[in-house]
Amino acid sequence: MKSFTYERVDTPAAATAAFARTPGARFIAGGTNLLDLMKLEIETPPHLIDVSHIALDKIEATPEGGLRIGAMVRNTDLASDARVRRDYGLLTRALVAGASGQLRNKATTAGNLLQRTRCPYFYDTNQPCNKRKPGSGCAAIGGFNRLHAVVGASEACIATHPSDMAVAMRALDATVETVDAGGKARAIPIADFYRAPAKTPHLETVLAPGELITAVTLPRPVGGTHIYHKVRDRASYAFALISVGVIVQRDGTGRVALGGVGYKPWRVEGAEAALPRGARPVVDGLLAGAKTTHENAYKLPLVERTLAGVLAQAKG
């Protein structure tokens, strides 16, 4: 690990000001992803700004009837909150599927959204990776890509986003709240939060340098049956081959978001109108234009079969 300097801040304004003073700095809270990347020298920030002591660790009701989840709320506390369990069960189920109890005790809401890909070529510094080193190439294209994206990829990157929580947040229409170095706040729908890889896969979100996530807001509960099903190589805390997050109403309508298929949690609202007719027409819309390799083509039938099972479970 390369040497770095460190400071602790206790307000969003202090955090963004510290970033402005030190180009290349990184915010750190739980550190469950960033520290691993620093040990491998994939991330080499000259300065760490510890934001874990900012008072953003509350879950509060909003005037609109939803919930405002502070950026520093730990995954364990979010998953176990009575209001989340009752009204946003999909979120609790995704969080519990996402990591071990030890990791959930450290990982934060904002950090979960900002996880970087688990592509093995991204983690292997001897291999070319446009996400790690822009312009170097993509070893996954033509390499071992069984875990990689089938939708939304580009000629520069076929990596997937690893977060389970983000899949639930997308199905729930969450909004990400931020503040920048000038103190300006903005609200970003999670549908618009992640950047397509295109020719710049190293730019993963729409956040500006030094922009700090302060909260994630959920709208009013939509009710229905909430199911999160994650398919993985082993039962104990592996990243998803694919995952399916579904909210189904009594009339068969609902919402579907997928993990493990693209650079972001994947949802196509137009495809959801076909939910009462079963899994196949929904998947046709969700994965329209999919581009597979000989190693990851299995993901298309796997999504369909998993969604069919989830819908049967919801009806049952």
PDB file of C-alpha atoms in Angstrom:
ATOM      1  CA  MET A   1       0.000   0.000   0.000  1.00  0.00           C
ATOM      2  CA  LYS A   2       1.353   3.419  -0.934  1.00  0.00           C
ATOM      3  CA  SER A   3       1.686   6.008   1.814  1.00  0.00           C
ATOM      4  CA  PHE A   4      -1.101   8.551   2.307  1.00  0.00           C
ATOM      5  CA  THR A   5      -2.196  11.275   4.680  1.00  0.00           C
ATOM      6  CA  TYR A   6      -5.393  11.185   6.687  1.00  0.00           C
ATOM      7  CA  GLU A   7      -7.874  13.519   8.331  1.00  0.00           C
ATOM      8  CA  ARG A   8     -11.223  13.124  10.052  1.00  0.00           C
ATOM      9  CA  VAL A   9     -14.095  15.540   9.414  1.00  0.00           C
ATOM     10  CA  ASP A  10     -17.460  15.951  11.101  1.00  0.00           C
ATOM     11  CA  THR A  11     -19.568  17.937   8.602  1.00  0.00           C
ATOM     12  CA  PRO A  12     -20.288  17.613   4.866  1.00  0.00           C
ATOM     13  CA  ALA A  13     -18.879  21.119   4.341  1.00  0.00           C
ATOM     14  CA  ALA A  14     -15.606  20.143   6.005  1.00  0.00           C
ATOM     15  CA  ALA A  15     -15.443  16.989   3.873  1.00  0.00           C
ATOM     16  CA  THR A  16     -15.888  18.768   0.562  1.00  0.00           C
ATOM     17  CA  ALA A  17     -13.488  21.550   1.621  1.00  0.00           C
ATOM     18  CA  ALA A  18     -10.833  18.965   2.500  1.00  0.00           C
ATOM     19  CA  PHE A  19     -11.241  17.362  -0.903  1.00  0.00           C
ATOM     20  CA  ALA A  20     -10.824  20.730  -2.621  1.00  0.00           C
ATOM     21  CA  ARG A  21      -7.508  21.233  -0.793  1.00  0.00           C
ATOM     22  CA  THR A  22      -6.071  17.883  -1.880  1.00  0.00           C
ATOM     23  CA  PRO A  23      -6.523  16.807  -5.510  1.00  0.00           C
ATOM     24  CA  GLY A  24      -6.949  13.065  -5.800  1.00  0.00           C
ATOM     25  CA  ALA A  25      -8.218  12.614  -2.241  1.00  0.00           C
ATOM     26  CA  ARG A  26     -10.849   9.999  -1.460  1.00  0.00           C
ATOM     27  CA  PHE A  27     -13.647   9.869   1.084  1.00  0.00           C
ATOM     28  CA  ILE A  28     -13.620   6.808   3.337  1.00  0.00           C
ATOM     29  CA  ALA A  29     -16.274   5.514   5.738  1.00  0.00           C
ATOM     30  CA  GLY A  30     -16.483   1.744   6.275  1.00  0.00           C
ATOM     31  CA  GLY A  31     -13.644   1.139   3.817  1.00  0.00           C
ATOM     32  CA  THR A  32     -14.837  -2.374   2.958  1.00  0.00           C
ATOM     33  CA  ASN A  33     -14.014  -1.878  -0.738  1.00  0.00           C
ATOM     34  CA  LEU A  34     -11.571   1.040  -0.832  1.00  0.00           C
ATOM     35  CA  LEU A  35      -9.026  -0.484   1.560  1.00  0.00           C
ATOM     36  CA  ASP A  36      -8.842  -3.678  -0.487  1.00  0.00           C
ATOM     37  CA  LEU A  37      -8.222  -1.617  -3.616  1.00  0.00           C
ATOM     38  CA  MET A  38      -5.517   0.396  -1.861  1.00  0.00           C
ATOM     39  CA  LYS A  39      -3.724  -2.752  -0.720  1.00  0.00           C
ATOM     40  CA  LEU A  40      -3.565  -3.902  -4.335  1.00  0.00           C
ATOM     41  CA  GLU A  41      -2.535  -0.397  -5.471  1.00  0.00           C
ATOM     42  CA  ILE A  42      -5.530  -0.198  -7.769  1.00  0.00           C
ATOM     43  CA  GLU A  43      -6.530   2.901  -5.841  1.00  0.00           C
ATOM     44  CA  THR A  44      -3.632   5.105  -4.672  1.00  0.00           C
ATOM     45  CA  PRO A  45      -5.174   8.228  -3.112  1.00  0.00           C
ATOM     46  CA  PRO A  46      -2.633  10.613  -1.597  1.00  0.00           C
ATOM     47  CA  HIS A  47      -5.090  11.641   1.110  1.00  0.00           C
ATOM     48  CA  LEU A  48      -8.029   9.974   2.878  1.00  0.00           C
ATOM     49  CA  ILE A  49     -10.905  12.011   4.297  1.00  0.00           C
ATOM     50  CA  ASP A  50     -12.711  10.048   6.999  1.00  0.00           C
ATOM     51  CA  VAL A  51     -16.414  10.922   6.755  1.00  0.00           C
ATOM     52  CA  SER A  52     -17.638   8.196   9.102  1.00  0.00           C
ATOM     53  CA  HIS A  53     -18.146  10.646  11.963  1.00  0.00           C
ATOM     54  CA  ILE A  54     -20.459  12.966  10.054  1.00  0.00           C
ATOM     55  CA  ALA A  55     -23.941  12.881  11.569  1.00  0.00           C
ATOM     56  CA  LEU A  56     -25.552  11.167   8.586  1.00  0.00           C
ATOM     57  CA  ASP A  57     -26.409   7.914  10.335  1.00  0.00           C
ATOM     58  CA  LYS A  58     -30.166   8.312  10.842  1.00  0.00           C
ATOM     59  CA  ILE A  59     -33.189   6.831   9.079  1.00  0.00           C
ATOM     60  CA  GLU A  60     -35.992   9.390   9.129  1.00  0.00           C
ATOM     61  CA  ALA A  61     -39.519   9.618   7.762  1.00  0.00           C
ATOM     62  CA  THR A  62     -40.035  12.182   5.005  1.00  0.00           C
ATOM     63  CA  PRO A  63     -43.034  14.533   4.739  1.00  0.00           C
ATOM     64  CA  GLU A  64     -44.041  12.647   1.567  1.00  0.00           C
ATOM     65  CA  GLY A  65     -44.399   9.373   3.487  1.00  0.00           C
ATOM     66  CA  GLY A  66     -41.083   7.793   2.484  1.00  0.00           C
ATOM     67  CA  LEU A  67     -37.746   7.356   4.251  1.00  0.00           C
ATOM     68  CA  ARG A  68     -34.541   9.371   4.165  1.00  0.00           C
ATOM     69  CA  ILE A  69     -31.556   7.112   4.811  1.00  0.00           C
ATOM     70  CA  GLY A  70     -28.362   8.875   5.876  1.00  0.00           C
ATOM     71  CA  ALA A  71     -25.255   8.106   3.847  1.00  0.00           C
ATOM     72  CA  MET A  72     -23.474   6.714   6.931  1.00  0.00           C
ATOM     73  CA  VAL A  73     -26.234   4.314   7.976  1.00  0.00           C
ATOM     74  CA  ARG A  74     -24.627   0.894   8.297  1.00  0.00           C
ATOM     75  CA  ASN A  75     -26.037  -1.918   6.184  1.00  0.00           C
ATOM     76  CA  THR A  76     -26.898  -3.917   9.304  1.00  0.00           C
ATOM     77  CA  ASP A  77     -28.927  -1.059  10.785  1.00  0.00           C
ATOM     78  CA  LEU A  78     -30.703  -0.408   7.498  1.00  0.00           C
ATOM     79  CA  ALA A  79     -31.623  -4.051   6.948  1.00  0.00           C
ATOM     80  CA  SER A  80     -32.970  -4.445  10.492  1.00  0.00           C
ATOM     81  CA  ASP A  81     -34.908  -1.175  10.728  1.00  0.00           C
ATOM     82  CA  ALA A  82     -38.568  -1.997  11.475  1.00  0.00           C
ATOM     83  CA  ARG A  83     -39.888   0.459   8.873  1.00  0.00           C
ATOM     84  CA  VAL A  84     -37.620  -0.940   6.179  1.00  0.00           C
ATOM     85  CA  ARG A  85     -38.547  -4.518   7.020  1.00  0.00           C
ATOM     86  CA  ARG A  86     -42.257  -3.675   6.977  1.00  0.00           C
ATOM     87  CA  ASP A  87     -42.534  -1.330   3.981  1.00  0.00           C
ATOM     88  CA  TYR A  88     -39.405  -1.952   1.885  1.00  0.00           C
ATOM     89  CA  GLY A  89     -38.806  -5.662   2.350  1.00  0.00           C
ATOM     90  CA  LEU A  90     -36.971  -5.911  -0.954  1.00  0.00           C
ATOM     91  CA  LEU A  91     -34.226  -3.694   0.461  1.00  0.00           C
ATOM     92  CA  THR A  92     -33.783  -5.781   3.605  1.00  0.00           C
ATOM     93  CA  ARG A  93     -33.617  -8.984   1.579  1.00  0.00           C
ATOM     94  CA  ALA A  94     -31.046  -7.560  -0.837  1.00  0.00           C
ATOM     95  CA  LEU A  95     -28.823  -6.298   1.976  1.00  0.00           C
ATOM     96  CA  VAL A  96     -28.864  -9.621   3.815  1.00  0.00           C
ATOM     97  CA  ALA A  97     -28.025 -11.444   0.572  1.00  0.00           C
ATOM     98  CA  GLY A  98     -25.198  -9.045  -0.176  1.00  0.00           C
ATOM     99  CA  ALA A  99     -22.567  -9.722   2.461  1.00  0.00           C
ATOM    100  CA  SER A 100     -21.681 -11.360   5.749  1.00  0.00           C
ATOM    101  CA  GLY A 101     -22.754  -9.871   9.052  1.00  0.00           C
ATOM    102  CA  GLN A 102     -19.243  -8.590   9.692  1.00  0.00           C
ATOM    103  CA  LEU A 103     -19.198  -6.632   6.441  1.00  0.00           C
ATOM    104  CA  ARG A 104     -22.734  -5.317   6.943  1.00  0.00           C
ATOM    105  CA  ASN A 105     -21.663  -3.976  10.331  1.00  0.00           C
ATOM    106  CA  LYS A 106     -19.057  -1.762   8.622  1.00  0.00           C
ATOM    107  CA  ALA A 107     -20.441  -1.014   5.167  1.00  0.00           C
ATOM    108  CA  THR A 108     -22.410   2.200   4.695  1.00  0.00           C
ATOM    109  CA  THR A 109     -25.319   3.134   2.469  1.00  0.00           C
ATOM    110  CA  ALA A 110     -23.263   5.504   0.315  1.00  0.00           C
ATOM    111  CA  GLY A 111     -20.306   3.162   0.137  1.00  0.00           C
ATOM    112  CA  ASN A 112     -22.509   0.299  -1.003  1.00  0.00           C
ATOM    113  CA  LEU A 113     -23.709   2.335  -3.983  1.00  0.00           C
ATOM    114  CA  LEU A 114     -20.124   3.280  -4.857  1.00  0.00           C
ATOM    115  CA  GLN A 115     -18.639  -0.225  -4.869  1.00  0.00           C
ATOM    116  CA  ARG A 116     -16.361  -0.879  -7.795  1.00  0.00           C
ATOM    117  CA  THR A 117     -16.634  -3.897 -10.062  1.00  0.00           C
ATOM    118  CA  ARG A 118     -15.386  -7.331  -9.044  1.00  0.00           C
ATOM    119  CA  CYS A 119     -14.116  -8.109 -12.552  1.00  0.00           C
ATOM    120  CA  PRO A 120     -10.984 -10.261 -12.004  1.00  0.00           C
ATOM    121  CA  TYR A 121      -9.078  -8.280 -14.641  1.00  0.00           C
ATOM    122  CA  PHE A 122      -9.816  -5.050 -12.792  1.00  0.00           C
ATOM    123  CA  TYR A 123      -8.204  -6.598  -9.710  1.00  0.00           C
ATOM    124  CA  ASP A 124      -5.204  -8.011 -11.590  1.00  0.00           C
ATOM    125  CA  THR A 125      -2.801  -5.129 -12.163  1.00  0.00           C
ATOM    126  CA  ASN A 126      -0.821  -7.212 -14.652  1.00  0.00           C
ATOM    127  CA  GLN A 127      -3.804  -7.219 -17.022  1.00  0.00           C
ATOM    128  CA  PRO A 128      -5.105  -4.362 -19.180  1.00  0.00           C
ATOM    129  CA  CYS A 129      -8.266  -2.736 -17.846  1.00  0.00           C
ATOM    130  CA  ASN A 130      -9.818   0.481 -19.119  1.00  0.00           C
ATOM    131  CA  LYS A 131     -11.663   0.926 -15.848  1.00  0.00           C
ATOM    132  CA  ARG A 132      -8.428   0.793 -13.865  1.00  0.00           C
ATOM    133  CA  LYS A 133      -6.136   2.424 -16.449  1.00  0.00           C
ATOM    134  CA  PRO A 134      -7.992   4.313 -19.204  1.00  0.00           C
ATOM    135  CA  GLY A 135      -6.852   3.411 -22.692  1.00  0.00           C
ATOM    136  CA  SER A 136      -5.057   0.210 -21.719  1.00  0.00           C
ATOM    137  CA  GLY A 137      -7.669  -2.162 -23.163  1.00  0.00           C
ATOM    138  CA  CYS A 138     -10.110  -4.719 -21.744  1.00  0.00           C
ATOM    139  CA  ALA A 139      -8.734  -8.172 -20.987  1.00  0.00           C
ATOM    140  CA  ALA A 140     -12.219  -9.489 -20.190  1.00  0.00           C
ATOM    141  CA  ILE A 141     -13.251  -9.140 -23.837  1.00  0.00           C
ATOM    142  CA  GLY A 142     -11.952 -12.373 -25.282  1.00  0.00           C
ATOM    143  CA  GLY A 143     -10.884 -13.571 -21.860  1.00  0.00           C
ATOM    144  CA  PHE A 144     -12.649 -15.257 -18.950  1.00  0.00           C
ATOM    145  CA  ASN A 145     -15.983 -13.427 -18.951  1.00  0.00           C
ATOM    146  CA  ARG A 146     -18.499 -15.841 -17.466  1.00  0.00           C
ATOM    147  CA  LEU A 147     -19.475 -13.238 -14.834  1.00  0.00           C
ATOM    148  CA  HIS A 148     -19.659 -10.254 -17.136  1.00  0.00           C
ATOM    149  CA  ALA A 149     -22.345  -7.975 -18.564  1.00  0.00           C
ATOM    150  CA  VAL A 150     -24.841  -8.966 -21.233  1.00  0.00           C
ATOM    151  CA  VAL A 151     -26.537  -5.540 -21.504  1.00  0.00           C
ATOM    152  CA  GLY A 152     -25.210  -1.995 -21.415  1.00  0.00           C
ATOM    153  CA  ALA A 153     -21.603  -2.971 -22.093  1.00  0.00           C
ATOM    154  CA  SER A 154     -19.289  -1.310 -24.610  1.00  0.00           C
ATOM    155  CA  GLU A 155     -16.197  -2.126 -26.636  1.00  0.00           C
ATOM    156  CA  ALA A 156     -14.168  -0.642 -23.780  1.00  0.00           C
ATOM    157  CA  CYS A 157     -15.678  -2.523 -20.813  1.00  0.00           C
ATOM    158  CA  ILE A 158     -18.018  -5.418 -20.074  1.00  0.00           C
ATOM    159  CA  ALA A 159     -17.832  -5.317 -16.261  1.00  0.00           C
ATOM    160  CA  THR A 160     -20.897  -5.563 -14.022  1.00  0.00           C
ATOM    161  CA  HIS A 161     -21.859  -3.571 -10.953  1.00  0.00           C
ATOM    162  CA  PRO A 162     -21.602  -5.714  -7.789  1.00  0.00           C
ATOM    163  CA  SER A 163     -24.115  -4.114  -5.399  1.00  0.00           C
ATOM    164  CA  ASP A 164     -27.187  -6.047  -4.253  1.00  0.00           C
ATOM    165  CA  MET A 165     -28.540  -3.042  -2.367  1.00  0.00           C
ATOM    166  CA  ALA A 166     -28.479  -0.931  -5.531  1.00  0.00           C
ATOM    167  CA  VAL A 167     -30.780  -3.423  -7.287  1.00  0.00           C
ATOM    168  CA  ALA A 168     -33.393  -2.972  -4.577  1.00  0.00           C
ATOM    169  CA  MET A 169     -32.915   0.800  -4.593  1.00  0.00           C
ATOM    170  CA  ARG A 170     -33.542   0.853  -8.342  1.00  0.00           C
ATOM    171  CA  ALA A 171     -36.754  -1.145  -8.016  1.00  0.00           C
ATOM    172  CA  LEU A 172     -37.865   1.211  -5.231  1.00  0.00           C
ATOM    173  CA  ASP A 173     -37.127   4.375  -7.279  1.00  0.00           C
ATOM    174  CA  ALA A 174     -34.618   5.747  -4.779  1.00  0.00           C
ATOM    175  CA  THR A 175     -33.035   9.185  -5.089  1.00  0.00           C
ATOM    176  CA  VAL A 176     -29.412   9.930  -4.174  1.00  0.00           C
ATOM    177  CA  GLU A 177     -28.840  13.242  -2.368  1.00  0.00           C
ATOM    178  CA  THR A 178     -25.441  14.957  -2.594  1.00  0.00           C
ATOM    179  CA  VAL A 179     -23.584  18.157  -1.784  1.00  0.00           C
ATOM    180  CA  ASP A 180     -20.615  19.575  -3.694  1.00  0.00           C
ATOM    181  CA  ALA A 181     -17.619  21.660  -2.695  1.00  0.00           C
ATOM    182  CA  GLY A 182     -19.591  24.862  -3.186  1.00  0.00           C
ATOM    183  CA  GLY A 183     -22.309  23.688  -0.804  1.00  0.00           C
ATOM    184  CA  LYS A 184     -24.792  23.089  -3.591  1.00  0.00           C
ATOM    185  CA  ALA A 185     -27.130  20.171  -3.004  1.00  0.00           C
ATOM    186  CA  ARG A 186     -28.760  18.063  -5.661  1.00  0.00           C
ATOM    187  CA  ALA A 187     -31.006  15.016  -5.905  1.00  0.00           C
ATOM    188  CA  ILE A 188     -30.146  12.342  -8.478  1.00  0.00           C
ATOM    189  CA  PRO A 189     -32.640   9.595  -9.371  1.00  0.00           C
ATOM    190  CA  ILE A 190     -30.809   6.305  -9.043  1.00  0.00           C
ATOM    191  CA  ALA A 191     -31.862   5.531 -12.608  1.00  0.00           C
ATOM    192  CA  ASP A 192     -29.503   8.340 -13.675  1.00  0.00           C
ATOM    193  CA  PHE A 193     -26.753   7.801 -11.100  1.00  0.00           C
ATOM    194  CA  TYR A 194     -24.495   5.339 -12.952  1.00  0.00           C
ATOM    195  CA  ARG A 195     -22.694   6.185 -16.198  1.00  0.00           C
ATOM    196  CA  ALA A 196     -22.684   3.808 -19.156  1.00  0.00           C
ATOM    197  CA  PRO A 197     -19.131   2.623 -19.859  1.00  0.00           C
ATOM    198  CA  ALA A 198     -18.985   3.858 -23.476  1.00  0.00           C
ATOM    199  CA  LYS A 199     -15.340   4.894 -24.033  1.00  0.00           C
ATOM    200  CA  THR A 200     -14.792   6.084 -20.441  1.00  0.00           C
ATOM    201  CA  PRO A 201     -15.567   3.163 -18.108  1.00  0.00           C
ATOM    202  CA  HIS A 202     -13.380   4.679 -15.383  1.00  0.00           C
ATOM    203  CA  LEU A 203     -16.103   7.331 -14.917  1.00  0.00           C
ATOM    204  CA  GLU A 204     -18.640   5.174 -13.108  1.00  0.00           C
ATOM    205  CA  THR A 205     -21.166   7.664 -11.694  1.00  0.00           C
ATOM    206  CA  VAL A 206     -22.392  11.176 -12.454  1.00  0.00           C
ATOM    207  CA  LEU A 207     -20.804  12.498  -9.252  1.00  0.00           C
ATOM    208  CA  ALA A 208     -18.404  15.392  -9.742  1.00  0.00           C
ATOM    209  CA  PRO A 209     -14.976  15.228  -8.061  1.00  0.00           C
ATOM    210  CA  GLY A 210     -15.441  15.963  -4.370  1.00  0.00           C
ATOM    211  CA  GLU A 211     -19.234  15.603  -4.464  1.00  0.00           C
ATOM    212  CA  LEU A 212     -20.372  13.814  -1.303  1.00  0.00           C
ATOM    213  CA  ILE A 213     -23.417  11.575  -0.953  1.00  0.00           C
ATOM    214  CA  THR A 214     -25.425  12.692   2.076  1.00  0.00           C
ATOM    215  CA  ALA A 215     -28.517  10.479   1.906  1.00  0.00           C
ATOM    216  CA  VAL A 216     -30.672   8.152  -0.145  1.00  0.00           C
ATOM    217  CA  THR A 217     -34.402   8.868  -0.179  1.00  0.00           C
ATOM    218  CA  LEU A 218     -37.117   6.284  -0.751  1.00  0.00           C
ATOM    219  CA  PRO A 219     -40.593   7.365  -1.914  1.00  0.00           C
ATOM    220  CA  ARG A 220     -43.812   6.173  -0.311  1.00  0.00           C
ATOM    221  CA  PRO A 221     -44.044   2.370  -0.018  1.00  0.00           C
ATOM    222  CA  VAL A 222     -45.666   0.645  -2.982  1.00  0.00           C
ATOM    223  CA  GLY A 223     -46.856  -2.435  -1.078  1.00  0.00           C
ATOM    224  CA  GLY A 224     -47.142  -5.808  -2.764  1.00  0.00           C
ATOM    225  CA  THR A 225     -44.957  -8.877  -2.373  1.00  0.00           C
ATOM    226  CA  HIS A 226     -41.232  -8.135  -2.199  1.00  0.00           C
ATOM    227  CA  ILE A 227     -38.782 -10.861  -3.269  1.00  0.00           C
ATOM    228  CA  TYR A 228     -35.036 -10.749  -3.873  1.00  0.00           C
ATOM    229  CA  HIS A 229     -33.450 -13.856  -5.344  1.00  0.00           C
ATOM    230  CA  LYS A 230     -29.714 -14.059  -5.912  1.00  0.00           C
ATOM    231  CA  VAL A 231     -28.121 -16.827  -7.968  1.00  0.00           C
ATOM    232  CA  ARG A 232     -24.460 -17.402  -7.151  1.00  0.00           C
ATOM    233  CA  ASP A 233     -21.784 -20.051  -7.407  1.00  0.00           C
ATOM    234  CA  ARG A 234     -21.818 -20.764  -3.687  1.00  0.00           C
ATOM    235  CA  ALA A 235     -24.391 -20.147  -1.003  1.00  0.00           C
ATOM    236  CA  SER A 236     -22.125 -18.143   1.295  1.00  0.00           C
ATOM    237  CA  TYR A 237     -21.718 -14.531   0.214  1.00  0.00           C
ATOM    238  CA  ALA A 238     -20.551 -14.643  -3.357  1.00  0.00           C
ATOM    239  CA  PHE A 239     -21.281 -11.963  -5.929  1.00  0.00           C
ATOM    240  CA  ALA A 240     -24.291 -12.563  -8.123  1.00  0.00           C
ATOM    241  CA  LEU A 241     -24.212 -14.467 -11.369  1.00  0.00           C
ATOM    242  CA  ILE A 242     -27.594 -12.799 -11.719  1.00  0.00           C
ATOM    243  CA  SER A 243     -30.074 -11.461  -9.187  1.00  0.00           C
ATOM    244  CA  VAL A 244     -33.743 -10.591  -9.493  1.00  0.00           C
ATOM    245  CA  GLY A 245     -35.576  -8.054  -7.333  1.00  0.00           C
ATOM    246  CA  VAL A 246     -39.332  -8.056  -7.769  1.00  0.00           C
ATOM    247  CA  ILE A 247     -42.318  -6.215  -6.303  1.00  0.00           C
ATOM    248  CA  VAL A 248     -45.608  -7.859  -7.345  1.00  0.00           C
ATOM    249  CA  GLN A 249     -49.080  -6.468  -6.694  1.00  0.00           C
ATOM    250  CA  ARG A 250     -52.226  -8.583  -6.310  1.00  0.00           C
ATOM    251  CA  ASP A 251     -53.298  -7.862  -9.887  1.00  0.00           C
ATOM    252  CA  GLY A 252     -49.991  -9.236 -11.209  1.00  0.00           C
ATOM    253  CA  THR A 253     -48.468  -5.863 -12.059  1.00  0.00           C
ATOM    254  CA  GLY A 254     -45.225  -4.780 -10.474  1.00  0.00           C
ATOM    255  CA  ARG A 255     -41.556  -3.906 -10.848  1.00  0.00           C
ATOM    256  CA  VAL A 256     -38.444  -5.880 -11.774  1.00  0.00           C
ATOM    257  CA  ALA A 257     -34.770  -4.974 -11.387  1.00  0.00           C
ATOM    258  CA  LEU A 258     -31.805  -7.196 -12.200  1.00  0.00           C
ATOM    259  CA  GLY A 259     -28.273  -7.460 -10.865  1.00  0.00           C
ATOM    260  CA  GLY A 260     -25.255  -9.137 -12.425  1.00  0.00           C
ATOM    261  CA  VAL A 261     -26.246  -8.335 -16.007  1.00  0.00           C
ATOM    262  CA  GLY A 262     -24.950  -4.800 -16.608  1.00  0.00           C
ATOM    263  CA  TYR A 263     -22.851  -1.868 -15.437  1.00  0.00           C
ATOM    264  CA  LYS A 264     -25.698  -0.783 -13.147  1.00  0.00           C
ATOM    265  CA  PRO A 265     -28.807  -2.311 -11.563  1.00  0.00           C
ATOM    266  CA  TRP A 266     -30.887  -3.051 -14.632  1.00  0.00           C
ATOM    267  CA  ARG A 267     -34.524  -2.023 -14.893  1.00  0.00           C
ATOM    268  CA  VAL A 268     -36.637  -1.264 -17.972  1.00  0.00           C
ATOM    269  CA  GLU A 269     -39.972   0.158 -16.851  1.00  0.00           C
ATOM    270  CA  GLY A 270     -41.564  -0.462 -20.239  1.00  0.00           C
ATOM    271  CA  ALA A 271     -40.980  -4.210 -19.895  1.00  0.00           C
ATOM    272  CA  GLU A 272     -42.890  -4.388 -16.608  1.00  0.00           C
ATOM    273  CA  ALA A 273     -46.279  -4.027 -18.313  1.00  0.00           C
ATOM    274  CA  ALA A 274     -45.848  -7.658 -19.408  1.00  0.00           C
ATOM    275  CA  LEU A 275     -45.538  -9.009 -15.844  1.00  0.00           C
ATOM    276  CA  PRO A 276     -49.114 -10.409 -15.705  1.00  0.00           C
ATOM    277  CA  ARG A 277     -48.267 -12.508 -18.790  1.00  0.00           C
ATOM    278  CA  GLY A 278     -45.266 -14.185 -17.194  1.00  0.00           C
ATOM    279  CA  ALA A 279     -41.482 -14.124 -17.219  1.00  0.00           C
ATOM    280  CA  ARG A 280     -40.699 -14.595 -20.914  1.00  0.00           C
ATOM    281  CA  PRO A 281     -42.231 -11.369 -22.284  1.00  0.00           C
ATOM    282  CA  VAL A 282     -40.740  -9.375 -19.403  1.00  0.00           C
ATOM    283  CA  VAL A 283     -37.250 -10.723 -20.045  1.00  0.00           C
ATOM    284  CA  ASP A 284     -37.622 -10.036 -23.774  1.00  0.00           C
ATOM    285  CA  GLY A 285     -38.054  -6.374 -22.887  1.00  0.00           C
ATOM    286  CA  LEU A 286     -35.531  -6.259 -20.062  1.00  0.00           C
ATOM    287  CA  LEU A 287     -32.699  -7.835 -22.034  1.00  0.00           C
ATOM    288  CA  ALA A 288     -33.536  -6.543 -25.498  1.00  0.00           C
ATOM    289  CA  GLY A 289     -30.357  -6.069 -27.496  1.00  0.00           C
ATOM    290  CA  ALA A 290     -28.305  -8.271 -25.170  1.00  0.00           C
ATOM    291  CA  LYS A 291     -24.822  -9.145 -26.386  1.00  0.00           C
ATOM    292  CA  THR A 292     -23.375 -12.336 -24.960  1.00  0.00           C
ATOM    293  CA  THR A 293     -20.177 -14.315 -25.204  1.00  0.00           C
ATOM    294  CA  HIS A 294     -19.888 -18.072 -25.334  1.00  0.00           C
ATOM    295  CA  GLU A 295     -19.171 -18.000 -21.584  1.00  0.00           C
ATOM    296  CA  ASN A 296     -21.974 -15.741 -20.313  1.00  0.00           C
ATOM    297  CA  ALA A 297     -24.826 -16.592 -22.694  1.00  0.00           C
ATOM    298  CA  TYR A 298     -26.271 -18.757 -19.908  1.00  0.00           C
ATOM    299  CA  LYS A 299     -27.369 -15.566 -18.143  1.00  0.00           C
ATOM    300  CA  LEU A 300     -30.306 -14.991 -20.499  1.00  0.00           C
ATOM    301  CA  PRO A 301     -32.144 -18.263 -19.764  1.00  0.00           C
ATOM    302  CA  LEU A 302     -31.051 -18.029 -16.133  1.00  0.00           C
ATOM    303  CA  VAL A 303     -32.757 -14.646 -15.760  1.00  0.00           C
ATOM    304  CA  GLU A 304     -35.939 -15.998 -17.341  1.00  0.00           C
ATOM    305  CA  ARG A 305     -36.054 -19.117 -15.167  1.00  0.00           C
ATOM    306  CA  THR A 306     -35.238 -17.201 -12.003  1.00  0.00           C
ATOM    307  CA  LEU A 307     -37.891 -14.578 -12.711  1.00  0.00           C
ATOM    308  CA  ALA A 308     -40.428 -17.325 -13.457  1.00  0.00           C
ATOM    309  CA  GLY A 309     -39.654 -18.923 -10.106  1.00  0.00           C
ATOM    310  CA  VAL A 310     -39.917 -15.612  -8.287  1.00  0.00           C
ATOM    311  CA  LEU A 311     -43.277 -14.828  -9.904  1.00  0.00           C
ATOM    312  CA  ALA A 312     -44.577 -18.287  -8.947  1.00  0.00           C
ATOM    313  CA  GLN A 313     -43.403 -17.676  -5.391  1.00  0.00           C
ATOM    314  CA  ALA A 314     -45.192 -14.320  -5.324  1.00  0.00           C
ATOM    315  CA  LYS A 315     -48.444 -15.848  -6.531  1.00  0.00           C
ATOM    316  CA  GLY A 316     -48.125 -18.670  -4.041  1.00  0.00           C
TER     317      GLY A 316
END
